[in-house]
Coordinates of C-alpha atoms and ligand atoms in Angstrom, one line a residue:
X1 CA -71.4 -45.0 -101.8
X2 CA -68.8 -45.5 -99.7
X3 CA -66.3 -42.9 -98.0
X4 CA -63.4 -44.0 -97.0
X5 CA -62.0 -40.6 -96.2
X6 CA -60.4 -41.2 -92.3
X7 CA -62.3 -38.5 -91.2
X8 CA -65.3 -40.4 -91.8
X9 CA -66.1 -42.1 -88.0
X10 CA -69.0 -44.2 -89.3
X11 CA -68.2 -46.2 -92.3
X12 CA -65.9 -49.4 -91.9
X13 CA -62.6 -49.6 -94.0
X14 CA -63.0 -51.2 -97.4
X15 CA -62.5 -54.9 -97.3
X16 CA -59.3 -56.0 -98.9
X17 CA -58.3 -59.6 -100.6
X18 CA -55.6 -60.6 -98.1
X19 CA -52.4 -60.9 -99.9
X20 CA -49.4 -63.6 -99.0
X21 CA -45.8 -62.3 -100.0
X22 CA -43.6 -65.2 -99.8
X23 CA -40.3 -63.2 -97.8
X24 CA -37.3 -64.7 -99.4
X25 CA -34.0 -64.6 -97.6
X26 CA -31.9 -61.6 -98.9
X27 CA -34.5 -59.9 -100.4
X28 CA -36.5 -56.4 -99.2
X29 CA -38.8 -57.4 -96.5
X30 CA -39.0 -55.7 -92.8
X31 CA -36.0 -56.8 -91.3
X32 CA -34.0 -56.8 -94.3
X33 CA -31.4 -53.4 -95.1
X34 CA -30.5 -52.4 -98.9
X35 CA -27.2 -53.7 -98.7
X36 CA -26.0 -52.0 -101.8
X37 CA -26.8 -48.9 -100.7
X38 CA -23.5 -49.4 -98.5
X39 CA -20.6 -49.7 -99.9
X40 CA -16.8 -49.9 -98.8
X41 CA -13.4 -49.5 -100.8
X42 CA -10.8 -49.2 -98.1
X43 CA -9.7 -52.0 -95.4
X44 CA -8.2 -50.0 -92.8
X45 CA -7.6 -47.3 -94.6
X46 CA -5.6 -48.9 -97.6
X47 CA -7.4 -49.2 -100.8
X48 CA -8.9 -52.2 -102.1
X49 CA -7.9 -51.5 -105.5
X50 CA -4.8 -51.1 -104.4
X51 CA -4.7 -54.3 -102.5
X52 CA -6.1 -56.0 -105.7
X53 CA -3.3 -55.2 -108.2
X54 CA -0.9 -55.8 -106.1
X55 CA -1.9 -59.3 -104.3
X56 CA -4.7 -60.6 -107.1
X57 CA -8.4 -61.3 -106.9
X58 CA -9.8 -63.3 -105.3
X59 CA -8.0 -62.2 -101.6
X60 CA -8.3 -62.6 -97.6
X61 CA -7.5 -59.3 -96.4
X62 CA -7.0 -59.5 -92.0
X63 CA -7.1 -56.4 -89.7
X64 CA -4.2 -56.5 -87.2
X65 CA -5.8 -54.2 -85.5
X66 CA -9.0 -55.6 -85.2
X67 CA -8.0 -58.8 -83.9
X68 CA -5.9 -56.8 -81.3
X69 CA -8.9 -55.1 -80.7
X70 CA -11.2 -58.0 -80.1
X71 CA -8.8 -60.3 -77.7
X72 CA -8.6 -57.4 -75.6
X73 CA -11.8 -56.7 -75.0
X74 CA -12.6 -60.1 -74.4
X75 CA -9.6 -60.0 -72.0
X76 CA -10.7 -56.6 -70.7
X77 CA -14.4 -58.3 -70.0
X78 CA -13.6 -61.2 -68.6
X79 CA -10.7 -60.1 -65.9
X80 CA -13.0 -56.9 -64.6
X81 CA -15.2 -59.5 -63.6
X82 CA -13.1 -62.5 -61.8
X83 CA -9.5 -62.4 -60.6
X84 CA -8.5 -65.3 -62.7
X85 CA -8.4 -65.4 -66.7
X86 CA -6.4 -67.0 -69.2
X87 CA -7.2 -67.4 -72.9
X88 CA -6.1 -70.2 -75.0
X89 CA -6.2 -69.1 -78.6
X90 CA -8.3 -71.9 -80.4
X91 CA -5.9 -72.9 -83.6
X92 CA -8.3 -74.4 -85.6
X93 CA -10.4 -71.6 -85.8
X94 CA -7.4 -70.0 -87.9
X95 CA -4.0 -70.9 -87.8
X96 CA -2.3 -68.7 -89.9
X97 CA 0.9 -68.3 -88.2
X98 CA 0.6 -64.7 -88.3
X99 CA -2.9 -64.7 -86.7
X100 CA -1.8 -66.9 -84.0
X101 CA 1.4 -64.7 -83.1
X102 CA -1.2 -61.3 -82.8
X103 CA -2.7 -63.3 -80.5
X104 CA 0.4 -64.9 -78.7
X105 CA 1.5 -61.4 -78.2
X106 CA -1.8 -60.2 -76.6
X107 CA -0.7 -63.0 -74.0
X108 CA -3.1 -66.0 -75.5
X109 CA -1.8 -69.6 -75.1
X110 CA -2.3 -72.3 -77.5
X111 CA -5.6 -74.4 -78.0
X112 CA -4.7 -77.3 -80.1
X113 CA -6.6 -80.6 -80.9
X114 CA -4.1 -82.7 -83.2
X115 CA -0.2 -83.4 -83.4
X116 CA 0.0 -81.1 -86.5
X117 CA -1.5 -78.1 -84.4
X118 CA 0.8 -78.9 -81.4
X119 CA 4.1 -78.8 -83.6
X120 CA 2.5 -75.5 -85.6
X121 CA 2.2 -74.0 -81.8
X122 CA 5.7 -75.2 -80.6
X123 CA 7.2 -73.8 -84.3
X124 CA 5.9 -70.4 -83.7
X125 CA 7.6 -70.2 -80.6
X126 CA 4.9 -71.4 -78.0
X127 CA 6.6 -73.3 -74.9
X128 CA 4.6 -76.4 -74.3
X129 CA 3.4 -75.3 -70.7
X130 CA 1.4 -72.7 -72.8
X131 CA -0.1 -75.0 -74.7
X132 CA -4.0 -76.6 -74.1
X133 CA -3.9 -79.8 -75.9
X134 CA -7.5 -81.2 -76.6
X135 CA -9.3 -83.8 -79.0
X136 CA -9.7 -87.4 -79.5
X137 CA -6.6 -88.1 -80.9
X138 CA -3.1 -88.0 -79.8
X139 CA -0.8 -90.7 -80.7
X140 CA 1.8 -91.7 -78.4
X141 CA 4.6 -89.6 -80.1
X142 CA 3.1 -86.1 -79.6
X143 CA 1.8 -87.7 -76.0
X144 CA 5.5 -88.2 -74.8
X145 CA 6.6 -84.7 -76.8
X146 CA 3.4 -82.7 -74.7
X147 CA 4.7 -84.9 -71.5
X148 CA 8.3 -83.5 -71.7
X149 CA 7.4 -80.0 -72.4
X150 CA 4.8 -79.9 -69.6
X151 CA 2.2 -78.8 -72.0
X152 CA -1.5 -79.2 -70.5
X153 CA -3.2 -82.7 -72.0
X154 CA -7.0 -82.3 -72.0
X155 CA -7.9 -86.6 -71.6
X156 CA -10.5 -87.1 -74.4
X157 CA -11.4 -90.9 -73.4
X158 CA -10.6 -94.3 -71.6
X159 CA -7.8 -95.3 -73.9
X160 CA -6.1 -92.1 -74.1
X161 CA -6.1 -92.4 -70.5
X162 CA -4.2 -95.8 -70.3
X163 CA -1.8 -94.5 -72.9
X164 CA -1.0 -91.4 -70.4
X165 CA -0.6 -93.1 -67.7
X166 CA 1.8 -95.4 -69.7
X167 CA 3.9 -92.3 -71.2
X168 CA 3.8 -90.7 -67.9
X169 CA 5.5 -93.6 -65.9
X170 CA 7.6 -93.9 -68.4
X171 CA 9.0 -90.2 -68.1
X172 CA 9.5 -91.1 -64.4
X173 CA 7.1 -87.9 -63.0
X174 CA 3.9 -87.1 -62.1
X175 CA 1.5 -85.3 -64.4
X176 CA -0.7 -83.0 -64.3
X177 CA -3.9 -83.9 -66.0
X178 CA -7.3 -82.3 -66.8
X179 CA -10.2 -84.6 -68.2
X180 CA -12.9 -82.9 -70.6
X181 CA -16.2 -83.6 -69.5
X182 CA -19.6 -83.9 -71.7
X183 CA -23.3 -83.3 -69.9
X184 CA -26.8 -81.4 -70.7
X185 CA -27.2 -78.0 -70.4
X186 CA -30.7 -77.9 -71.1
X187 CA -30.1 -75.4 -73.7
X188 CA -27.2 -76.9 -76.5
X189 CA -27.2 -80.3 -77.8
X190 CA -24.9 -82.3 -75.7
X191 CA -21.3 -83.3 -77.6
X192 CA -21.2 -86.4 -75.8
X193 CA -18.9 -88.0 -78.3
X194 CA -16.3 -86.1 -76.6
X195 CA -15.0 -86.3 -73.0
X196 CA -16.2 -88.2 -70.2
X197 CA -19.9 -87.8 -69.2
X198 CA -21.2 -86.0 -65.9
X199 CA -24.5 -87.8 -65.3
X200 CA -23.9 -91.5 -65.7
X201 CA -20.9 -91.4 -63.3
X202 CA -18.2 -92.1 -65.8
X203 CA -16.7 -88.7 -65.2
X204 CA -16.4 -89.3 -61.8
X205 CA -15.1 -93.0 -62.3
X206 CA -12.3 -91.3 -64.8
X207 CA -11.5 -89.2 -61.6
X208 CA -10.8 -91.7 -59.0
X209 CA -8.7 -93.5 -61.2
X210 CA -6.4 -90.9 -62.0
X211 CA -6.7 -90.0 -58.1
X212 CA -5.3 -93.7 -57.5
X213 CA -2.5 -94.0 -60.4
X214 CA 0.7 -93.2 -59.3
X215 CA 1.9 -90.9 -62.3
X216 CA -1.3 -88.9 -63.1
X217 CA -2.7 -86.3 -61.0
X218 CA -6.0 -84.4 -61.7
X219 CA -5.7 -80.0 -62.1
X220 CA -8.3 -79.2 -64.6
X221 CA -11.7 -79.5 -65.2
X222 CA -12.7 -78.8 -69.9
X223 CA -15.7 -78.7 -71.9
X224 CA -16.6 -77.4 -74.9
X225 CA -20.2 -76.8 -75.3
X226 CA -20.6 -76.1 -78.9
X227 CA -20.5 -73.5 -81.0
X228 CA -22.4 -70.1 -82.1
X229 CA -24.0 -70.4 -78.9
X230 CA -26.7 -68.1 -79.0
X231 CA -28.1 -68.1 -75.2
X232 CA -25.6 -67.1 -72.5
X233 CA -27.9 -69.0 -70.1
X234 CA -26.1 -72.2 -71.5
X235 CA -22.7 -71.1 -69.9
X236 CA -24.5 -70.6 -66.5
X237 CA -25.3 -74.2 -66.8
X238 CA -22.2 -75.3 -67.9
X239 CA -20.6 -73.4 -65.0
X240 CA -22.9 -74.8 -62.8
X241 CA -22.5 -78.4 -63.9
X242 CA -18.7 -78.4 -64.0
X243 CA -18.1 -76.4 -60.5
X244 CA -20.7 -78.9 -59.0
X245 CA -17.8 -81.9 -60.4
X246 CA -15.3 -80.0 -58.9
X247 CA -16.5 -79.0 -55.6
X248 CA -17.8 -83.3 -55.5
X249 CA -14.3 -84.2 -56.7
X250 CA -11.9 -82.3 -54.8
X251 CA -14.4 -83.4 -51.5
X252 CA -14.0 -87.0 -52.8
X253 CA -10.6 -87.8 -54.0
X254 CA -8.7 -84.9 -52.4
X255 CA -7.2 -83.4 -55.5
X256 CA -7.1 -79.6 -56.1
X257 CA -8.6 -78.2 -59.3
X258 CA -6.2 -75.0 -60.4
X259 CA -8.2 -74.5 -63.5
X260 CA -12.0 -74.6 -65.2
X261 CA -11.8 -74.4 -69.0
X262 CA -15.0 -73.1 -70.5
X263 CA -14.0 -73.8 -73.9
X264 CA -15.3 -72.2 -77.4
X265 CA -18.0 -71.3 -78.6
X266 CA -19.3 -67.6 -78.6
X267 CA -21.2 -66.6 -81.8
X268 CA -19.8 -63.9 -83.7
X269 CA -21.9 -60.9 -85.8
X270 CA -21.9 -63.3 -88.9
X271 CA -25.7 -64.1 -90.0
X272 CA -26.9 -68.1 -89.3
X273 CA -28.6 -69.2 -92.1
X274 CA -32.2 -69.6 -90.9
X275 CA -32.3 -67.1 -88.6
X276 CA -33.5 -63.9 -89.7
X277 CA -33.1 -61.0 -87.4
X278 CA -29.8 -59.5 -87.6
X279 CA -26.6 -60.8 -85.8
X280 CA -27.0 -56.9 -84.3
X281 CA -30.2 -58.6 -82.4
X282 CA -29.3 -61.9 -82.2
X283 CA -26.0 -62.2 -80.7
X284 CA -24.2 -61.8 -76.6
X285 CA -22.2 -59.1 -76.3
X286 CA -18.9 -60.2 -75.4
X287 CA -19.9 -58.7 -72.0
X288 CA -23.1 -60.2 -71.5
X289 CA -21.3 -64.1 -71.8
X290 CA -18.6 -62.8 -69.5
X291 CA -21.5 -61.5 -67.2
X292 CA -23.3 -64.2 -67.2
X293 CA -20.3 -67.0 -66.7
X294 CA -18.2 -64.7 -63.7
X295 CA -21.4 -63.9 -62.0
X296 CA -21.9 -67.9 -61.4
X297 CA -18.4 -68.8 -61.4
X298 CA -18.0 -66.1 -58.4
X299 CA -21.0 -67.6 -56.5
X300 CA -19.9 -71.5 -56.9
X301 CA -16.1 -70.6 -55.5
X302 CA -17.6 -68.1 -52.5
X303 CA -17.2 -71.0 -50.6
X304 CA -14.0 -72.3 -51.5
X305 CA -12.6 -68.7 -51.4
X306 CA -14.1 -68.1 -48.0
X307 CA -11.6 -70.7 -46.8
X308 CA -8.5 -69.2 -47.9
X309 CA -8.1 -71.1 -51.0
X310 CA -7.7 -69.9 -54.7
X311 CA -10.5 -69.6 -56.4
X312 CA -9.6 -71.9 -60.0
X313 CA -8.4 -70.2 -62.9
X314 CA -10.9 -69.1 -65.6
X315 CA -9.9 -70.8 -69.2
X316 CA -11.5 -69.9 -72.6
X317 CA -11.1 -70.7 -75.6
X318 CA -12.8 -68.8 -77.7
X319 CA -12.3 -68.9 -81.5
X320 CA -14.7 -67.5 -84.0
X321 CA -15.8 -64.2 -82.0
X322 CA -12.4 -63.6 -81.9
X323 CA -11.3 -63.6 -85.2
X324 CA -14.6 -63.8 -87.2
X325 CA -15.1 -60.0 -88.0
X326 CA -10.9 -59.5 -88.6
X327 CA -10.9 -61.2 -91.7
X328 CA -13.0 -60.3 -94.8
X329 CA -12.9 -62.0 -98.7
X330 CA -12.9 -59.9 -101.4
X331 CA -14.0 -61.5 -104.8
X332 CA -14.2 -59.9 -108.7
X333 CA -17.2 -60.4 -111.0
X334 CA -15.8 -62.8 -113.9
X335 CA -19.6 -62.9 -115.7
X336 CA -23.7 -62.2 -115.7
X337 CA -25.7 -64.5 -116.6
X338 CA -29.4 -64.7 -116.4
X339 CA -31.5 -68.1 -115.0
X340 CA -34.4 -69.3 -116.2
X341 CA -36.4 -67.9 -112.9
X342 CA -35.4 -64.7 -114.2
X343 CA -33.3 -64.1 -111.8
X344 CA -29.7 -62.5 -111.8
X345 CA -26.5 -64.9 -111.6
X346 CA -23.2 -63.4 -111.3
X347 CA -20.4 -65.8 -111.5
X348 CA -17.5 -64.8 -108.9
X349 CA -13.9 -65.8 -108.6
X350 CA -14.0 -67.1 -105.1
X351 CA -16.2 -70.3 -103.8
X352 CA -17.2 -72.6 -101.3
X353 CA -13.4 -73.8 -101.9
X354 CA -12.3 -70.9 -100.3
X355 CA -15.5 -68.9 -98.2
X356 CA -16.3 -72.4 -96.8
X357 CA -18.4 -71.0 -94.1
X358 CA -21.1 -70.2 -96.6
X359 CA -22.7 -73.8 -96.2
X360 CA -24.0 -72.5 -92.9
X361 CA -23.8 -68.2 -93.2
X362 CA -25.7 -65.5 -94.7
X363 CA -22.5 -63.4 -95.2
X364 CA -22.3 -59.8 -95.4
X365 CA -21.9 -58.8 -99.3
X366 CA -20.7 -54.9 -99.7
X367 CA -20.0 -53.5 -102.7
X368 CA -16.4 -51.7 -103.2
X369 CA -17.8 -48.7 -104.9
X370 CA -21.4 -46.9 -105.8
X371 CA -23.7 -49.1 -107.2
X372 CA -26.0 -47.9 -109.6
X373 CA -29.1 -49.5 -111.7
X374 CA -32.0 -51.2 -110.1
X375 CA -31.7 -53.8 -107.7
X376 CA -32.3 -57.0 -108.9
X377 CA -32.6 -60.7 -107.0
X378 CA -29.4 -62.5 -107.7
X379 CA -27.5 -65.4 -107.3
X380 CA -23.5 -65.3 -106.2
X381 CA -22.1 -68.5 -107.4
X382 CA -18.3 -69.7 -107.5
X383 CA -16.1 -70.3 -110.5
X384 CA -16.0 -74.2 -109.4
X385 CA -17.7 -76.8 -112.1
X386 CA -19.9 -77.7 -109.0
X387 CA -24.1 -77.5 -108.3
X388 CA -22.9 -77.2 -104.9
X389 CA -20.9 -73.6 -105.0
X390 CA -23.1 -71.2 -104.1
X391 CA -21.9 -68.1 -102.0
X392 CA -25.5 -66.7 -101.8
X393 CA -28.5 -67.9 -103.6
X394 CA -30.5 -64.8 -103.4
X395 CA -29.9 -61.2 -102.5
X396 CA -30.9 -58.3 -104.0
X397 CA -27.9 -56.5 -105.8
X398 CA -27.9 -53.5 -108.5
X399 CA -26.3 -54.8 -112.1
X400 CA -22.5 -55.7 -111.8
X401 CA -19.8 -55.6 -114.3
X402 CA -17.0 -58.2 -114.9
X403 CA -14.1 -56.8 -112.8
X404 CA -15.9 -55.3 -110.2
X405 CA -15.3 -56.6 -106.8
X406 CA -17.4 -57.6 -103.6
X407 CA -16.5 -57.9 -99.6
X408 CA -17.9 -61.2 -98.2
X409 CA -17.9 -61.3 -94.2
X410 CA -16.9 -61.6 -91.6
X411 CA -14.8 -64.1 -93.1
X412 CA -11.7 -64.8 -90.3
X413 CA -12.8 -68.1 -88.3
X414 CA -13.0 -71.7 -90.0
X415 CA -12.2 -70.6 -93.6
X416 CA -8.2 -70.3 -93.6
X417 CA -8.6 -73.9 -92.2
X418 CA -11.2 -75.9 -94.0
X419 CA -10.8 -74.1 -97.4
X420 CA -10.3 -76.6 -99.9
X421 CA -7.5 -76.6 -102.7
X422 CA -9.9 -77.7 -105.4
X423 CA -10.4 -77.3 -108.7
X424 CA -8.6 -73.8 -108.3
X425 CA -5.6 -72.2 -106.3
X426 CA -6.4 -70.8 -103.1
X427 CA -5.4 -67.1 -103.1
X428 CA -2.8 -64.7 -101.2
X429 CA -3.7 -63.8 -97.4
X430 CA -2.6 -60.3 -96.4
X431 CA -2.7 -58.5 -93.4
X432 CA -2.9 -54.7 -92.7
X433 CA -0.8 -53.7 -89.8
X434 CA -1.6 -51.3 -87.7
X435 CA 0.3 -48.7 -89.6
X436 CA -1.1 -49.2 -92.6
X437 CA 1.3 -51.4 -94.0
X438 CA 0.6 -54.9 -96.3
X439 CA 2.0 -57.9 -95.4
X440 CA 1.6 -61.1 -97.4
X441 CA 1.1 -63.7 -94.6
X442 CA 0.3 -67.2 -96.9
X443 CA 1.0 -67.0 -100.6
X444 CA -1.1 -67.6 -103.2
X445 CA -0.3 -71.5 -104.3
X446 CA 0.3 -72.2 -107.6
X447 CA 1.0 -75.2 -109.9
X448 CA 4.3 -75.8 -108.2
X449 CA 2.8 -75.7 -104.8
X450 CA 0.0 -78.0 -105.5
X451 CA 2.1 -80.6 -107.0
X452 CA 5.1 -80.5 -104.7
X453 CA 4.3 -83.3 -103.0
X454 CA 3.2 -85.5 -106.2
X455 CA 5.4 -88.6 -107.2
X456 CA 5.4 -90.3 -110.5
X457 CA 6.2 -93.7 -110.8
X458 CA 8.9 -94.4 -113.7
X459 CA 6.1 -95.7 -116.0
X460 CA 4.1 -92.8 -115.4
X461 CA 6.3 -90.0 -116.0
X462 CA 4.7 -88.8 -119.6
X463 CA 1.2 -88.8 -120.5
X464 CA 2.2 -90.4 -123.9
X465 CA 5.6 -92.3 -124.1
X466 CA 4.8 -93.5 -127.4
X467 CA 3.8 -89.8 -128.9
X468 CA 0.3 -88.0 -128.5
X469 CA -2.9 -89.8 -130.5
X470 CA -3.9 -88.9 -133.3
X471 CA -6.8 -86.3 -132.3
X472 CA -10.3 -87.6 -133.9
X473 CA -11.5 -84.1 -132.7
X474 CA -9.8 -81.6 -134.5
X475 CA -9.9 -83.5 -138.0
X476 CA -12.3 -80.9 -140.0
Ligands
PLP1 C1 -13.3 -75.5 -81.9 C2 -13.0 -75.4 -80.5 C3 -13.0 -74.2 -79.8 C4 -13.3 -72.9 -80.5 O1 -14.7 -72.8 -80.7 P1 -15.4 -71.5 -81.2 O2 -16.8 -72.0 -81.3 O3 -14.8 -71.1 -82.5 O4 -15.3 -70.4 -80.2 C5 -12.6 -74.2 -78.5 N1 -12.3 -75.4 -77.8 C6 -12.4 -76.6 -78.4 C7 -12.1 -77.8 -77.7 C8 -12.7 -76.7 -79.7 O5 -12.8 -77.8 -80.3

């Protein structure tokens, strides 16, 4: 007989048939919390069912003060640690006009990478010399428009160059120019599609020629390194890499770089698909990038300080940590359903067409009131006719009735601007002022909207001209 009582010293534990759980994302395992257990029915104080009936289901609510909150503590981190730091707010992260002006007014210039997010900036009131104008393509139009307004052209490649130069003698002054530059940190995977790269030379061939034409002149050094970057150690390199360029260049061609722009990418508390500890865990603090970047950017302009000059200005462009966590999606239950697996599926009224970030996230799902009943594994699907429109494959959720309503986030950065208007309308945007009040900031489309741009030709104005069929399909 054997005792298996712990105070027993002599006998060995019982052998056990090892067991393999299969941990599926979303359900109970060590890392995982009960979700449902947490639950949320106000957005800054004002309740959701309050923000339901009067704006509709599905809806984007944004906190005003939250992205307030969040610019100035990147602000606040970055200039207690080097005397130089501008922001540029990165538009196609989310350019809701609204969004843009918080930041504006929190002393953000504009990041833009296309014509249409250059006019946006300039319609809101943004002078061009407050405006960062990246990506690969600007035509010549919006090239001569940046030009007059002294707005601050990031050179993507060779024959944007050319076109510059062309637009700038033609204007008659010198420009200022910065070139964005592409190389390996060891740590992301290099964008070398954009820019000009560091280790083959071209970078530095770029720069002499814009040293020897007569109506460019070379003042900032960009790159964008990617995005959700995960290890601050990449932004050492980066620093590294691109004061290196700078220190070589200024030595070589004589120009003076006024600015470095770091560009994009900090992650924000949002959950990666795939990776499986908590953002909590997994993510910088905004202090530990700033840290990380002023600490290096201090040491590589010692130097250059040391002899009386400035050190260069300090440019991000941050986007998604910004706004990620100031925006949430609130969806309603339209039905149950149960799969074949025997799991749960819950059909909601929002989709991939509007929470477009849930190819890639794991988003936060919080119920707006007390859940009861047992939790079960369930699906979250959209209300689009699509295989593809999933919000959640599996999480594990108490039972749900039609009309009740869920918070998916942080829902603020890339989904106001690569939400799709397909199959359905895309919804009202609100946001909630620091006061407590409820501003509409983009209306909910609508059949008139969606069409508006539409033209019928003459023989296409009626779907019958010669009077509807006959219907073979409702003859019994
Ligand atoms: C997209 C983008 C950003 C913002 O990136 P995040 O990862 O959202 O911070 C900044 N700069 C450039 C050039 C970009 O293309």
């Amino acid at each position: 007989m054997t005792d298996t009582t712990p105070s027993s010293q002599s006998t060995k534990k019982p052998w056990l048939k090892p067991t393999i759980t299969p941990l599926r994302s979303g359900t109970i395992n060590k890392f995982g919390a009960m979700r449902h257990e947490q639950w949320r029915d106000n957005i800054d104080g004002v309740p959701i069912s309050e923000l339901l009936e009067k704006h509709g289901s599905p809806l984007f609510v944004v906190s005003e003060r939250k992205l307030r909150e969040n610019i100035r503590h990147l602000h606040r981190a970055f200039s207690s640690r080097y005397p130089q730091v501008l922001s540029g707010w990165s538009y196609k992260t989310n350019y809701l006009g609204a969004v843009c002006n918080v930041f504006h007014q929190e002393g953000a210039l504009a990041e833009v990478v296309s014509e249409f997010e250059y006019l946006k900036a300039r319609s809101l009131g943004v002078p061009g010399n407050c405006i960062l104008f990246n990506g690969p393509h600007k035509p010549r139009r919006i090239l001569q428009q940046a030009v007059a307004e002294g707005a601050h052209i990031h050179i993507d490649h060779l024959d944007e160059l050319y076109l510059l130069e062309e637009v700038a003698s033609e204007a008659g002054h010198e420009v200022g120019v910065t070139i964005r530059l592409n190389f390996d940190t060891g740590y992301t995977e290099p964008w070398s599609r954009f820019g000009f790269n560091v280790e083959s030379g071209q970078a530095m061939d770029v720069a002499w020629r814009i040293s020897s034409s007569p109506s460019l002149r070379l003042t900032g050094l960009h790159s964008h390194i990617g995005t959700f970057v995960l290890e601050t150690e990449a932004y050492r390199a980066q620093v590294r890499i691109m004061t290196a360029f700078m220190l070589e260049v200024e030595a070589r061609t004589g120009c003076e770089i006024d600015y470095i722009d770091i560009g994009g990418g900090f992650a924000s508390l949002n959950s990666l698909q795939g990776i499986y500890l908590p953002p909590e865990q997994v993510v910088p603090s905004i202090e530990q990038y700033a840290d990380t970047i002023c600490t290096e950017l201090l040491e590589a302009t010692h130097e250059r300080s040391a002899q009386g000059r400035n050190r260069p200005t300090l440019v991000l462009e941050t986007g998604r940590a910004l706004v990620d966590d100031a925006e949430v999606l609130i969806s309603s239950v339209v039905a149950n359903k149960r799969l074949p697996d025997g799991r749960h599926g819950v059909v909601m009224d929002a989709g991939v067409n509007l929470l477009f970030t849930a190819f890639w996230y794991n988003h936060d799902v919080t119920p707006t009131r007390q859940l009861n009943g047992k939790p079960d594994e369930t699906a979250l699907y959209g209300p689009l006719c699509m295989n593809i429109d999933v919000l959640r494959q599996s999480l594990m959720l108490p039972p749900l009735d039609v009309g009740d309503s869920l918070i998916f986030s942080p829902a603020g950065a890339y989904n106001n601007t690569q939400w799709m208007q397909f199959i359905e309308y895309r919804p009202n945007v609100v946001m909630v002022g620091d006061d407590q009040t409820v501003a509409v900031i983009r209306r909910a489309e609508d059949l008139q909207t969606v069409t508006a741009l539409e033209q019928l030709p003459a023989h296409l104005q009626k779907a019958y001209p010669d009077g509807a069929p006959a219907s073979q399909l409702d003859k019994r």
